[in-house]
mmCIF file of C-alpha atoms in Angstrom:
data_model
loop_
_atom_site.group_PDB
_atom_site.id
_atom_site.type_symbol
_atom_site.label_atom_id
_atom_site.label_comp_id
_atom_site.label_asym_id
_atom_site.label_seq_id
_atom_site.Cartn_x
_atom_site.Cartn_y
_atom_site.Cartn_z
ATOM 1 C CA UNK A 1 -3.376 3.682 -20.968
ATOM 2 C CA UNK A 2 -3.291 4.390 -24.495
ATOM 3 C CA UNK A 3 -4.618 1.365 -27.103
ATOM 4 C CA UNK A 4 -0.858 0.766 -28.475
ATOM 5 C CA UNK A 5 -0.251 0.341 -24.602
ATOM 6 C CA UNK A 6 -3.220 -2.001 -24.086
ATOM 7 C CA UNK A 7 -2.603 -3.978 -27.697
ATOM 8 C CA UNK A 8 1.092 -4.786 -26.523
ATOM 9 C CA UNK A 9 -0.130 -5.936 -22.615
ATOM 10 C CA UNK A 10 -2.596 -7.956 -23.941
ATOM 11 C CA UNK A 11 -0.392 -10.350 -26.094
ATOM 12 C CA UNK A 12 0.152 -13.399 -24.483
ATOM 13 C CA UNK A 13 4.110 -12.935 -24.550
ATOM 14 C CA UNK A 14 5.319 -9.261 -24.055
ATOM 15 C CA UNK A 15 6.901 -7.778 -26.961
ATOM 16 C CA UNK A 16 10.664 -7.501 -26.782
ATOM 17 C CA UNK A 17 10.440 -3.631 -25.454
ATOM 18 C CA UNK A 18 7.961 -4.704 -22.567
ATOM 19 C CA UNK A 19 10.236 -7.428 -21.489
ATOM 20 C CA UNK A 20 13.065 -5.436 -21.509
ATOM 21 C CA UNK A 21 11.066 -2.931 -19.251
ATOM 22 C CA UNK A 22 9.732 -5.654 -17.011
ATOM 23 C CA UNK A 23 13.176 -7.067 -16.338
ATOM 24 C CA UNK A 24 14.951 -4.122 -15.855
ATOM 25 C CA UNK A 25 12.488 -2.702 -13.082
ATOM 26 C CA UNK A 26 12.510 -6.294 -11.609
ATOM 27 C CA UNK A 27 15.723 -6.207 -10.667
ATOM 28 C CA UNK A 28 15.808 -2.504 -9.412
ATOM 29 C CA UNK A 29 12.762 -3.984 -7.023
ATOM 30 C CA UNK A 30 14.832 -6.786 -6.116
ATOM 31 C CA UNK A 31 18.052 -5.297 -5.223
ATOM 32 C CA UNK A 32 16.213 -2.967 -2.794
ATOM 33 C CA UNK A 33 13.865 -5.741 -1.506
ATOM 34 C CA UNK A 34 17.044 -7.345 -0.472
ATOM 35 C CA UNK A 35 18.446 -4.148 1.525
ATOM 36 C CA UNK A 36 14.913 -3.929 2.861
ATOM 37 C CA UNK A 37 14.646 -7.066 4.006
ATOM 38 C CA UNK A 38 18.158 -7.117 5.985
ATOM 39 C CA UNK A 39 15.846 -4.981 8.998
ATOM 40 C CA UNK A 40 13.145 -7.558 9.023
ATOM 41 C CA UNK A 41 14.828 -9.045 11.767
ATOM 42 C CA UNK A 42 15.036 -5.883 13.578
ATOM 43 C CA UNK A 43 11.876 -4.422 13.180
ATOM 44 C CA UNK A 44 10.232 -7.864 14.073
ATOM 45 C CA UNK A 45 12.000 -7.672 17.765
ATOM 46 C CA UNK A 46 10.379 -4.188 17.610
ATOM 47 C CA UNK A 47 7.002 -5.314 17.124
ATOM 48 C CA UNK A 48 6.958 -8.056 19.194
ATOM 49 C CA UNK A 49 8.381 -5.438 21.989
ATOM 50 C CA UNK A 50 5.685 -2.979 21.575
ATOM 51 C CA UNK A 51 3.446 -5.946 21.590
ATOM 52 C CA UNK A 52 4.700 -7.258 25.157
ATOM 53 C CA UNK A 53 4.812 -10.731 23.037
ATOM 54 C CA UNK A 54 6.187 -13.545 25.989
ATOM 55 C CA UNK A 55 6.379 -16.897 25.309
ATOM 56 C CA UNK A 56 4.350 -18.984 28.421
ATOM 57 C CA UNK A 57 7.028 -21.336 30.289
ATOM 58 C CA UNK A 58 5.609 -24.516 32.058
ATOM 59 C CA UNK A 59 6.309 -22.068 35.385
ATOM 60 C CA UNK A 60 3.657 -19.654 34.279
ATOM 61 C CA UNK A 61 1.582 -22.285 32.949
ATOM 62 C CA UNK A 62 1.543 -23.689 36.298
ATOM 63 C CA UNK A 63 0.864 -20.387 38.058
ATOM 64 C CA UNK A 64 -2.283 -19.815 35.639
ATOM 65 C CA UNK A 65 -3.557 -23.255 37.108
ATOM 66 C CA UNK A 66 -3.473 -22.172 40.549
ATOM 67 C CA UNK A 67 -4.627 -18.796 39.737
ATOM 68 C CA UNK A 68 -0.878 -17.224 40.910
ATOM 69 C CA UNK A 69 0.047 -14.079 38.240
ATOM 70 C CA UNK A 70 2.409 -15.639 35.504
ATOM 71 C CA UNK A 71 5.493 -13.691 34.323
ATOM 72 C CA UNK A 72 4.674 -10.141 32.629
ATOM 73 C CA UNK A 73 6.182 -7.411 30.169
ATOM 74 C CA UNK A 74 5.915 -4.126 31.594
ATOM 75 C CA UNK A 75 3.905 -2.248 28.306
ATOM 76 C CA UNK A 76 7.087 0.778 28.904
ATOM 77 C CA UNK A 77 7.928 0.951 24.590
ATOM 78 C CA UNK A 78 3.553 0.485 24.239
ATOM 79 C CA UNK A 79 2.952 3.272 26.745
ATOM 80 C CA UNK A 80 6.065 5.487 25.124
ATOM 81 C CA UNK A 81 5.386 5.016 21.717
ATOM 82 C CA UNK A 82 1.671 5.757 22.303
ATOM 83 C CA UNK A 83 2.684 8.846 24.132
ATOM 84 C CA UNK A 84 4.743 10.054 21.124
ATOM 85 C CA UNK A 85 1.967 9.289 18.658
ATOM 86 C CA UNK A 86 -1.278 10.982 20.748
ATOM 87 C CA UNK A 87 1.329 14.184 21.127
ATOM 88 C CA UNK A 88 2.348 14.222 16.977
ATOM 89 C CA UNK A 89 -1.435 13.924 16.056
ATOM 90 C CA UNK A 90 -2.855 16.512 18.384
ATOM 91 C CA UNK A 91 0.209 18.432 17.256
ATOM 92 C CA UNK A 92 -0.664 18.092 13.840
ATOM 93 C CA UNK A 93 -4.877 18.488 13.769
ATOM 94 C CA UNK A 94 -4.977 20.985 16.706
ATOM 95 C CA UNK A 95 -6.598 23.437 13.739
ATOM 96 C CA UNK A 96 -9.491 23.425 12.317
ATOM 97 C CA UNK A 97 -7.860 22.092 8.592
ATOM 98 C CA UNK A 98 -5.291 19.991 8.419
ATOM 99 C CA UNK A 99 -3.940 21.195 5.104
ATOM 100 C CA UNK A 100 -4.512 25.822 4.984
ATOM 101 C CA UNK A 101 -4.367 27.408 2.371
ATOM 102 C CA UNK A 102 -3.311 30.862 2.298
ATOM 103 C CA UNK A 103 -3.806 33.513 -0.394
ATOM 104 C CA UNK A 104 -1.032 35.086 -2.152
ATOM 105 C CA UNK A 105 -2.479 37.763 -4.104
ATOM 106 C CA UNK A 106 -6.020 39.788 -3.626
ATOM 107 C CA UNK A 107 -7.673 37.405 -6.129
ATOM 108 C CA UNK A 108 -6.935 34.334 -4.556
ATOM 109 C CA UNK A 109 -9.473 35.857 -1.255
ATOM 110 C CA UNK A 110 -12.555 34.614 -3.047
ATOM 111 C CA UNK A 111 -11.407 31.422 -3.901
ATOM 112 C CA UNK A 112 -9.771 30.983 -0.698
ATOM 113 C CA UNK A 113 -12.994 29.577 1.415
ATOM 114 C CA UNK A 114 -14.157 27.262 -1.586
ATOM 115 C CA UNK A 115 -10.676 25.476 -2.135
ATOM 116 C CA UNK A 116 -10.567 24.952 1.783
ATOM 117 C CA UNK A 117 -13.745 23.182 1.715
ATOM 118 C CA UNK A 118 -12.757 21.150 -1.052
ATOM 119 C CA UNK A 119 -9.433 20.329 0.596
ATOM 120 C CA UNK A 120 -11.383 19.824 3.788
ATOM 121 C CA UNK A 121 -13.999 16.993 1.784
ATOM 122 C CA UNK A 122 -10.820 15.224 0.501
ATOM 123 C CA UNK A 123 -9.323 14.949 4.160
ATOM 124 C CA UNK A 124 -12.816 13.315 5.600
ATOM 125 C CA UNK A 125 -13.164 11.121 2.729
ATOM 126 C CA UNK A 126 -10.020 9.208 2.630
ATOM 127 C CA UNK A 127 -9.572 9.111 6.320
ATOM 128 C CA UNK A 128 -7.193 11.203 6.626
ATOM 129 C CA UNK A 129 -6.573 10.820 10.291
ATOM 130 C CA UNK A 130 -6.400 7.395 10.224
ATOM 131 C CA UNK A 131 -3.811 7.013 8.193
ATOM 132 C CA UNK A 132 -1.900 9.385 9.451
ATOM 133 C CA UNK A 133 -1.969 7.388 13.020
ATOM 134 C CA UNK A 134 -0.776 4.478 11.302
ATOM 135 C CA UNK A 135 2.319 6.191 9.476
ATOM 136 C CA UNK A 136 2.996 7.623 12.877
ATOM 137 C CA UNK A 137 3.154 4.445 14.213
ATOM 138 C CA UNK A 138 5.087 2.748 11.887
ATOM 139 C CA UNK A 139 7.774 5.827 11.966
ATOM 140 C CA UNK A 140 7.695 5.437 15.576
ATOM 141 C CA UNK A 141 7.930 1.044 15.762
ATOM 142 C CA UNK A 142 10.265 0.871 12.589
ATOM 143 C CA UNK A 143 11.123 4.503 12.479
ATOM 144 C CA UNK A 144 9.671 4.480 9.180
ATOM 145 C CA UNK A 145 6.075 5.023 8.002
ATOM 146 C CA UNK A 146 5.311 5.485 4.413
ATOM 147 C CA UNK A 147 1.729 7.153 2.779
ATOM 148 C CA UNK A 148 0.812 7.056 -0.808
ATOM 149 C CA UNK A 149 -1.455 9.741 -2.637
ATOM 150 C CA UNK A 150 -3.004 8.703 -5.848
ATOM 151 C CA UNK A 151 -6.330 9.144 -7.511
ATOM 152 C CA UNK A 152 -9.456 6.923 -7.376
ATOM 153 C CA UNK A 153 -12.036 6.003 -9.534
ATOM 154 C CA UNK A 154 -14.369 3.464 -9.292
ATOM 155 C CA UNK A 155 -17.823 2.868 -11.203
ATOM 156 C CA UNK A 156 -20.238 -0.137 -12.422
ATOM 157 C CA UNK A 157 -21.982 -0.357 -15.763
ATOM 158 C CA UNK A 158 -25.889 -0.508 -14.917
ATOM 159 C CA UNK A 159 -28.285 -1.654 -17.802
ATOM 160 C CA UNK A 160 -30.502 0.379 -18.374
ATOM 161 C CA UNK A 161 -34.125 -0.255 -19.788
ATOM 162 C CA UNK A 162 -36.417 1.397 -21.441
ATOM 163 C CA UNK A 163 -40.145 1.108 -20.340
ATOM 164 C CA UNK A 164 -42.609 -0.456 -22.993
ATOM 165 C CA UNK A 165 -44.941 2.350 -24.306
ATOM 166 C CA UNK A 166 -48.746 1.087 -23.145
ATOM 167 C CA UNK A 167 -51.463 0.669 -25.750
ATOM 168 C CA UNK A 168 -53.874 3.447 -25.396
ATOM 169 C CA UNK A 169 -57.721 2.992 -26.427
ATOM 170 C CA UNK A 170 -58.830 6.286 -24.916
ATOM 171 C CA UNK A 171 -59.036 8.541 -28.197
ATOM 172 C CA UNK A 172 -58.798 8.408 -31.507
ATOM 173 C CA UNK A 173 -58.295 4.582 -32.466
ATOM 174 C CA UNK A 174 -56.191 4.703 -35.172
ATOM 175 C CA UNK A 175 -53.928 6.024 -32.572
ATOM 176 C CA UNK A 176 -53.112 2.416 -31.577
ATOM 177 C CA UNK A 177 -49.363 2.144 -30.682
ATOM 178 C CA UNK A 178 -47.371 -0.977 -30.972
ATOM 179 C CA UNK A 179 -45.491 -1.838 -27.803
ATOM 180 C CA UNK A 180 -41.722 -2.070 -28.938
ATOM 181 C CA UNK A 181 -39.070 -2.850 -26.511
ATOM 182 C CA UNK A 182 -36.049 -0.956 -27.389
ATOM 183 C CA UNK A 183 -32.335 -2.506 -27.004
ATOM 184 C CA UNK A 184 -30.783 -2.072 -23.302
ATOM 185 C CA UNK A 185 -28.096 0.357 -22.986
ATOM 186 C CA UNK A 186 -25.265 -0.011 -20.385
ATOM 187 C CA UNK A 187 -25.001 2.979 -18.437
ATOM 188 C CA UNK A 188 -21.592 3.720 -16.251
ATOM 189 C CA UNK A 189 -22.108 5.172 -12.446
ATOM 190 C CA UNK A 190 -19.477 6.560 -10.982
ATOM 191 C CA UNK A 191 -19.150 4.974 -7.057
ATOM 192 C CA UNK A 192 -16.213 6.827 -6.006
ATOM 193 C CA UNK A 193 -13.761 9.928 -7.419
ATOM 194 C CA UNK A 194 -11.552 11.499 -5.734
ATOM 195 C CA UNK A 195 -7.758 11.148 -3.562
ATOM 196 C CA UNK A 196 -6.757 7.606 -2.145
ATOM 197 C CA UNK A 197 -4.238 7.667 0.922
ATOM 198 C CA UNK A 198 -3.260 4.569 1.568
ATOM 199 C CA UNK A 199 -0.723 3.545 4.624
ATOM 200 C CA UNK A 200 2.179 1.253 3.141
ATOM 201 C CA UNK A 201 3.467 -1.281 5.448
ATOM 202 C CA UNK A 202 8.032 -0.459 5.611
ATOM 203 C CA UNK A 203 7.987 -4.598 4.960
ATOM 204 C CA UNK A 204 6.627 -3.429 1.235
ATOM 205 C CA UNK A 205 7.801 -0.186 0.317
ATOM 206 C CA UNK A 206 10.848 0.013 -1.868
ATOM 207 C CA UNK A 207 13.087 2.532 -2.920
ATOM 208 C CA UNK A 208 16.562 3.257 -4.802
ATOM 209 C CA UNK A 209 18.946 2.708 -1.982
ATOM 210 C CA UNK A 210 21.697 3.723 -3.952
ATOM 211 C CA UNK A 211 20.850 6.929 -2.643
ATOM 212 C CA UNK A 212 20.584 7.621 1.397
ATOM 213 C CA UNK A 213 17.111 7.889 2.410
ATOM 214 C CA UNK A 214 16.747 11.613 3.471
ATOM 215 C CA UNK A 215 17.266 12.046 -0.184
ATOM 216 C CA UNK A 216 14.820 8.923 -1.491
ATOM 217 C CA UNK A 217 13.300 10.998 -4.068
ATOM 218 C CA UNK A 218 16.108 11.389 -6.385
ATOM 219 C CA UNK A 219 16.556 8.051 -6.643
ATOM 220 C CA UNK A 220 15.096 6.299 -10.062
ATOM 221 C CA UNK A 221 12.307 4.755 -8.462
ATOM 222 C CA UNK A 222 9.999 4.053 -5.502
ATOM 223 C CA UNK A 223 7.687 0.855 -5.270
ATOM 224 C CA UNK A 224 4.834 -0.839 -3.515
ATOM 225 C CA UNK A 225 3.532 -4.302 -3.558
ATOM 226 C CA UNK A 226 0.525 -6.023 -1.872
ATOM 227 C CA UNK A 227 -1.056 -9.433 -2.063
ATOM 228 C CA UNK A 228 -4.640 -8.815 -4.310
ATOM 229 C CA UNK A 229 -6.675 -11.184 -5.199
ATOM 230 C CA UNK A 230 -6.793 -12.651 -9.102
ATOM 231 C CA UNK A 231 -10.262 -12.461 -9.699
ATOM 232 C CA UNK A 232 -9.932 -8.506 -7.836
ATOM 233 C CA UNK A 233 -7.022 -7.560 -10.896
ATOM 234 C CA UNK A 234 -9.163 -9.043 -13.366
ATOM 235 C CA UNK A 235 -12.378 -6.958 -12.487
ATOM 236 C CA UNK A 236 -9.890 -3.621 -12.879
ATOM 237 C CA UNK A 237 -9.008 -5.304 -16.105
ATOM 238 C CA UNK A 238 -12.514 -5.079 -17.148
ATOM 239 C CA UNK A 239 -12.862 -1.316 -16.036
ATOM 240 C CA UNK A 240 -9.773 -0.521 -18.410
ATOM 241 C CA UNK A 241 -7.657 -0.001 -15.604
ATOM 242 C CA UNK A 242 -5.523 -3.083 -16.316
ATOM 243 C CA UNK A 243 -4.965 -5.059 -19.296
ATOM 244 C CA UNK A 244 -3.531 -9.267 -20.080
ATOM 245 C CA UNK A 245 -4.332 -10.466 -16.164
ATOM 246 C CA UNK A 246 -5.574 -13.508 -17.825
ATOM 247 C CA UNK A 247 -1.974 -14.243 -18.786
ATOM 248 C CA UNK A 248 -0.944 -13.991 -15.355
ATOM 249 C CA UNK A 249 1.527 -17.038 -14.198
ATOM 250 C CA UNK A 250 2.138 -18.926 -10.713
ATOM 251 C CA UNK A 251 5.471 -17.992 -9.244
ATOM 252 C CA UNK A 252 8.356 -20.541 -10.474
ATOM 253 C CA UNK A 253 11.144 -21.093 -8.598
ATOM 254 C CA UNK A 254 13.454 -18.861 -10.383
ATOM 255 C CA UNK A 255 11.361 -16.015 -9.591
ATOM 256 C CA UNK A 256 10.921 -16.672 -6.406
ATOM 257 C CA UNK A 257 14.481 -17.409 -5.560
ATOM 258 C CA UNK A 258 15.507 -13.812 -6.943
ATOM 259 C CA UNK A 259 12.869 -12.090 -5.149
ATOM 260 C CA UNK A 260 14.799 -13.246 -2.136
ATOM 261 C CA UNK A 261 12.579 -16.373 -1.187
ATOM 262 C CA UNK A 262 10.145 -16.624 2.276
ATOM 263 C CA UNK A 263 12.788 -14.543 4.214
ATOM 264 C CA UNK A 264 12.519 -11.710 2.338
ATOM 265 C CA UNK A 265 8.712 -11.662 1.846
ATOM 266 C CA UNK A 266 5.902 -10.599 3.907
ATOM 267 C CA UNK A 267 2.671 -11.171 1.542
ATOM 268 C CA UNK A 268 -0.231 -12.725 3.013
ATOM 269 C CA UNK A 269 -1.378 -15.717 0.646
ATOM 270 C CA UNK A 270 1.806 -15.679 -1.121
ATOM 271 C CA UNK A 271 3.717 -18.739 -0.733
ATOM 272 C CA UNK A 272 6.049 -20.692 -2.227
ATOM 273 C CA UNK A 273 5.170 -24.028 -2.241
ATOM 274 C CA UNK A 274 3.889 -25.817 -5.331
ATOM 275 C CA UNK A 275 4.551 -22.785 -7.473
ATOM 276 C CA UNK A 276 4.579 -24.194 -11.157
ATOM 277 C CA UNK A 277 4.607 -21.346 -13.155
ATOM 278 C CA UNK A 278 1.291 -22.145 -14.620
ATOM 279 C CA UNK A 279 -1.285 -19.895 -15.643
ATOM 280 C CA UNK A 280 -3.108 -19.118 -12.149
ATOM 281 C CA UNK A 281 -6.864 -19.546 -12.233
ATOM 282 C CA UNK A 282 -9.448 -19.858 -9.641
ATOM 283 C CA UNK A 283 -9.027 -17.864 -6.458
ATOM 284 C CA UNK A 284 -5.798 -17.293 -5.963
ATOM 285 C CA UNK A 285 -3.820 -14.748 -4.772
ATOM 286 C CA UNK A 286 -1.177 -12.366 -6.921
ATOM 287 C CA UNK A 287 2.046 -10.335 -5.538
ATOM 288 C CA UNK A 288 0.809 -7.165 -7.683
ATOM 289 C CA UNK A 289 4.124 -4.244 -7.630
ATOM 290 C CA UNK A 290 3.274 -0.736 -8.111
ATOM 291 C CA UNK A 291 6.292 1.129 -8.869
ATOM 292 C CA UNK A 292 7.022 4.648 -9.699
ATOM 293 C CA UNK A 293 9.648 4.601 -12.434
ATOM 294 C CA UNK A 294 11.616 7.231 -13.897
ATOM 295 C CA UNK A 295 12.506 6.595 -17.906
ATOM 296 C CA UNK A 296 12.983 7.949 -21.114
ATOM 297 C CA UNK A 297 9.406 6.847 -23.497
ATOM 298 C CA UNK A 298 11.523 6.993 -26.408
ATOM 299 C CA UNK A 299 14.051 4.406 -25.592
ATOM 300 C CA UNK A 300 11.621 1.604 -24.632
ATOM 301 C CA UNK A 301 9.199 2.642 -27.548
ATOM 302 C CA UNK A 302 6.400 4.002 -25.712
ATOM 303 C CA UNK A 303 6.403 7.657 -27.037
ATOM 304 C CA UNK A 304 8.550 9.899 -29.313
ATOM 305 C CA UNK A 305 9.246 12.116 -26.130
ATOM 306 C CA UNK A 306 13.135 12.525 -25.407
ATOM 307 C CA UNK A 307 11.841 13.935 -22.275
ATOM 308 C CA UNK A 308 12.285 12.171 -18.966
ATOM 309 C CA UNK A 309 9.101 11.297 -17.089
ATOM 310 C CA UNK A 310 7.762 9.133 -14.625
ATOM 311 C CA UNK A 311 5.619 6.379 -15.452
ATOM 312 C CA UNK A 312 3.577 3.795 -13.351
ATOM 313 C CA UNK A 313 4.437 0.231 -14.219
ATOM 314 C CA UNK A 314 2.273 -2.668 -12.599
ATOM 315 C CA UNK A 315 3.575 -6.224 -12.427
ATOM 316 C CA UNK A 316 1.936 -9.542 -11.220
ATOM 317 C CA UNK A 317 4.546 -12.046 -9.828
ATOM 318 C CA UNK A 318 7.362 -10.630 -10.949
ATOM 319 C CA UNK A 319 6.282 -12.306 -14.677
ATOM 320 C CA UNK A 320 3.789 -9.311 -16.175
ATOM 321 C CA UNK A 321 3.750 -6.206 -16.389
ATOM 322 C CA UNK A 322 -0.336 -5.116 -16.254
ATOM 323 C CA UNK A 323 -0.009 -1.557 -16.076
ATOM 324 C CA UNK A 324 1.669 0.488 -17.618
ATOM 325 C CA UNK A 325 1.076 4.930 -17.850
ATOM 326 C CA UNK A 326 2.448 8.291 -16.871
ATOM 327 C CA UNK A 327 2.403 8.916 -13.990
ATOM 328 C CA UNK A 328 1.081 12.870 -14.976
ATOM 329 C CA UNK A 329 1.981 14.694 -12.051
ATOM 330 C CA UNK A 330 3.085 18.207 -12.292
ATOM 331 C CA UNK A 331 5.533 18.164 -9.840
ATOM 332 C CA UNK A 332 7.435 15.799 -11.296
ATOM 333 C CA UNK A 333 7.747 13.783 -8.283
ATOM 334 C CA UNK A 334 7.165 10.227 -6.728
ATOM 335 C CA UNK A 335 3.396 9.975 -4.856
ATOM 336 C CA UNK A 336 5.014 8.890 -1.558
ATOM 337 C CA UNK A 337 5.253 10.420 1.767
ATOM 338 C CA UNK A 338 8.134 9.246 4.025
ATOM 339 C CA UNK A 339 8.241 9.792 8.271
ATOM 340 C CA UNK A 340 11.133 9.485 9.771
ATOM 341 C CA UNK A 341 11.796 9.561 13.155
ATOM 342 C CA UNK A 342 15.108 11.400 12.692
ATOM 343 C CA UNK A 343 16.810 11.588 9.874
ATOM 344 C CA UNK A 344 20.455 10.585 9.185
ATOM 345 C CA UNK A 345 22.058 10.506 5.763
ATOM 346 C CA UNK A 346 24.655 8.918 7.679
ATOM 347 C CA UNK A 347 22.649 5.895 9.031
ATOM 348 C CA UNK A 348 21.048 3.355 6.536
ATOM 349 C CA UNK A 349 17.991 3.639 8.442
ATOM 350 C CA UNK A 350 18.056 5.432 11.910
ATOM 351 C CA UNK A 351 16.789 3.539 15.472
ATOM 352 C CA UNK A 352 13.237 3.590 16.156
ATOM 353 C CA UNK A 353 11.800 4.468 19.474
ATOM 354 C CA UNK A 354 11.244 0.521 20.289
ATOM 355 C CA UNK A 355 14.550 -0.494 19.709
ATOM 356 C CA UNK A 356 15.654 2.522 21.991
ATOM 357 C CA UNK A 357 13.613 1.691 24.743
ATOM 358 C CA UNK A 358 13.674 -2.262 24.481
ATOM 359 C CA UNK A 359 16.739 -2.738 26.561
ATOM 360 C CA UNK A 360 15.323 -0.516 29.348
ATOM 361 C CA UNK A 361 12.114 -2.364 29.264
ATOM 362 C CA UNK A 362 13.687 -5.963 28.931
ATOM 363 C CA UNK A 363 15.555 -5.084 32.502
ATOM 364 C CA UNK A 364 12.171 -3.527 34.307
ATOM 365 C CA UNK A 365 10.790 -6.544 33.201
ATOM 366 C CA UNK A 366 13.526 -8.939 34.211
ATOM 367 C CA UNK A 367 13.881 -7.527 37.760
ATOM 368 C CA UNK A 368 9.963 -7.377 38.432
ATOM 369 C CA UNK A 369 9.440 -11.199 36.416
ATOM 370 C CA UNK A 370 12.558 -11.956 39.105
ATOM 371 C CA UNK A 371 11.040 -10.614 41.917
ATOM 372 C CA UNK A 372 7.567 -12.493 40.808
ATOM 373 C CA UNK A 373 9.971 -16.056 40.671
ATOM 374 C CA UNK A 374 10.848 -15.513 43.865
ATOM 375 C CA UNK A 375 8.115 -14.786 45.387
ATOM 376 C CA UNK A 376 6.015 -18.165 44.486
ATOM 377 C CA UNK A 377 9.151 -20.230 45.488
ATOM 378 C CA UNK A 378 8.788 -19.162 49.178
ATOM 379 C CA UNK A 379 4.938 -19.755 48.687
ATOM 380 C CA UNK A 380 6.155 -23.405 47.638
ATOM 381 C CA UNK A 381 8.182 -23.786 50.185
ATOM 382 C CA UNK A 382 11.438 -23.703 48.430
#
């Protein structure tokens, strides 16, 4: 961020521009949090399908007592979706690199083996595989799984001391030397460089759904949020990541009512009650939203370019924007991945796997759980 950038975040109120901004990609989050949210209740029954979830009935609870089998859900969508995801992984990592690179031209040979290797480091070190099991999962539970590519850097400022210089009597005496301390000097290590992959949960990822999915990225935006801790935004503050998280505020009702209340979000820590609107201090936990915005710098006085371009803006409960740069990538394109499972510009948001195979599996189950019933009533003697 630049320090006209920083100077304006750091103000306890935002200037008029920044509040403009922050309310204008507010409710672009919020409009497509609500069409998000209208599959929660669809993608829950999924989940709780491929997680053979059964609530206990005082029949099974009596069965457990006399060590009888209880009712069951036959695992069909767990073993299915599995299936799928062991098949697209192999399918995917059978070779040696994930991600080949090929040369074009004779003098891309040399450079060839050295770029692999470097492609190769990036794949071990963000655990590459494992989020790619989890987006495969996602795609095939909610029949949509969502990665996100950015850049990491992470360091620590060390002091550093210089050693006292010892008095030395050996030689000549008038060689005596003063021990002087000399002033500490922070130093900055670098802990970790490189790509971040990170597996967004469908229940956080927003796009423009003005536009059908297939075609997400030429929409106007595309968003993240998570549930961070205070005191974790405020140490990224310090790095010069961030700037004004010790303005952030408490949700108040009005924001929390627009953002579509407890039905509409899914953040861990984040709750409504007793939400003042007060400065939040202590450990507490913040709804931080990435999104990935696409605007003129000109016409919300961040730049003289006329040029569009798309910037990162970071917002803490929906009240402050801490974050705010280009997003500098050459393509020219949002840092998201989407899987689909099949993709239909005709369908909102096409059927996953579990939902396809959940009416199958509720009748195996029904006819084996009937079968079970019967069974311990001629045991009983009914």
């Amino acid at each position: 961020m630049t320090p006209e950038i920083i100077e304006m975040l750091e103000s306890e109120e935002h200037p008029d521009n920044i509040q403009e901004l922050l309310e204008e990609v507010v409710g672009a989050v919020n409009s497509s949090r609500t069409f998000i949210a209208s599959n929660f209740t669809q993608w829950d029954k999924s989940l709780a399908t491929y997680k053979r979830k059964k609530v206990t009935d005082v029949s099974d609870a009596r069965a457990k007592q006399k060590g009888e089998p209880a009712k069951m859900v036959v695992p069909l969508t767990y073993a299915q979706c599995n299936t799928l995801v062991t098949f697209l992984f192999m399918s995917l990592t059978s070779k040696d690199s994930v991600f080949e690179l090929s040369a074009t031209g004779d003098e891309d040979y040399e450079l060839r083996e050295t770029a692999q290797a470097v492609v190769d480091r990036e794949v071990r070190q963000t655990n590459y595989h494992m989020r790619l099991v989890e987006a495969l999962l996602d795609m095939v539970r909610f029949s949509l799984g969502v990665l996100k590519t950015s850049w990491e850097y992470e360091s620590v400022f060390v002091e550093n001391k210089s050693t006292e210089e010892d008095v030395s009597f050996i030689f000549d005496p008038s060689d005596l030397t003063i021990p002087q301390e000399e002033e500490s000097v922070e130093e900055e290590v670098i802990l970790k460089e490189g790509c971040k992959i990170e597996n967004i949960s469908p229940y956080h990822f927003f796009y423009d759904t003005r536009v059908p999915l297939p075609r997400w990225k030429e929409g106007r935006f595309a968003a993240d949020e998570q549930s961070v801790n205070l005191k974790d935004l405020k140490r990224l503050d310090k790095q010069g990541f961030l700037a004004g998280t010790e303005h952030i505020k408490e949700f108040d009702n009005e924001l929390w009512t627009a953002r579509g209340g407890k039905l509409e979000n899914r953040l861990d820590g984040v709750e409504p009650a007793n939400f003042t609107g007060k400065q939040s201090k202590g450990d507490r936990m913040v709804a931080r939203t990435s999104v990935q915005y696409r605007l003129i710098p000109s016409e919300h006085g961040l730049g003289d370019s006329d040029d569009e371009e798309i910037w990162v803006i970071t917002y803490a409960n929906d009240s402050r924007i801490i974050g705010l740069q280009p997003l500098n990538s050459p393509a020219n394109e949002f840092q998201y991945d989407i899987l689909q499972l099949l993709p239909d510009q005709h369908a909102d948001l096409s059927d996953s796997l579990s939902k396809l195979i959940d009416p199958i599996q509720e009748v195996i189950t029904w006819l084996i759980n009937a079968r079970v019933a019967s069974v311990r009533r001629n045991i009983d003697g009914r």
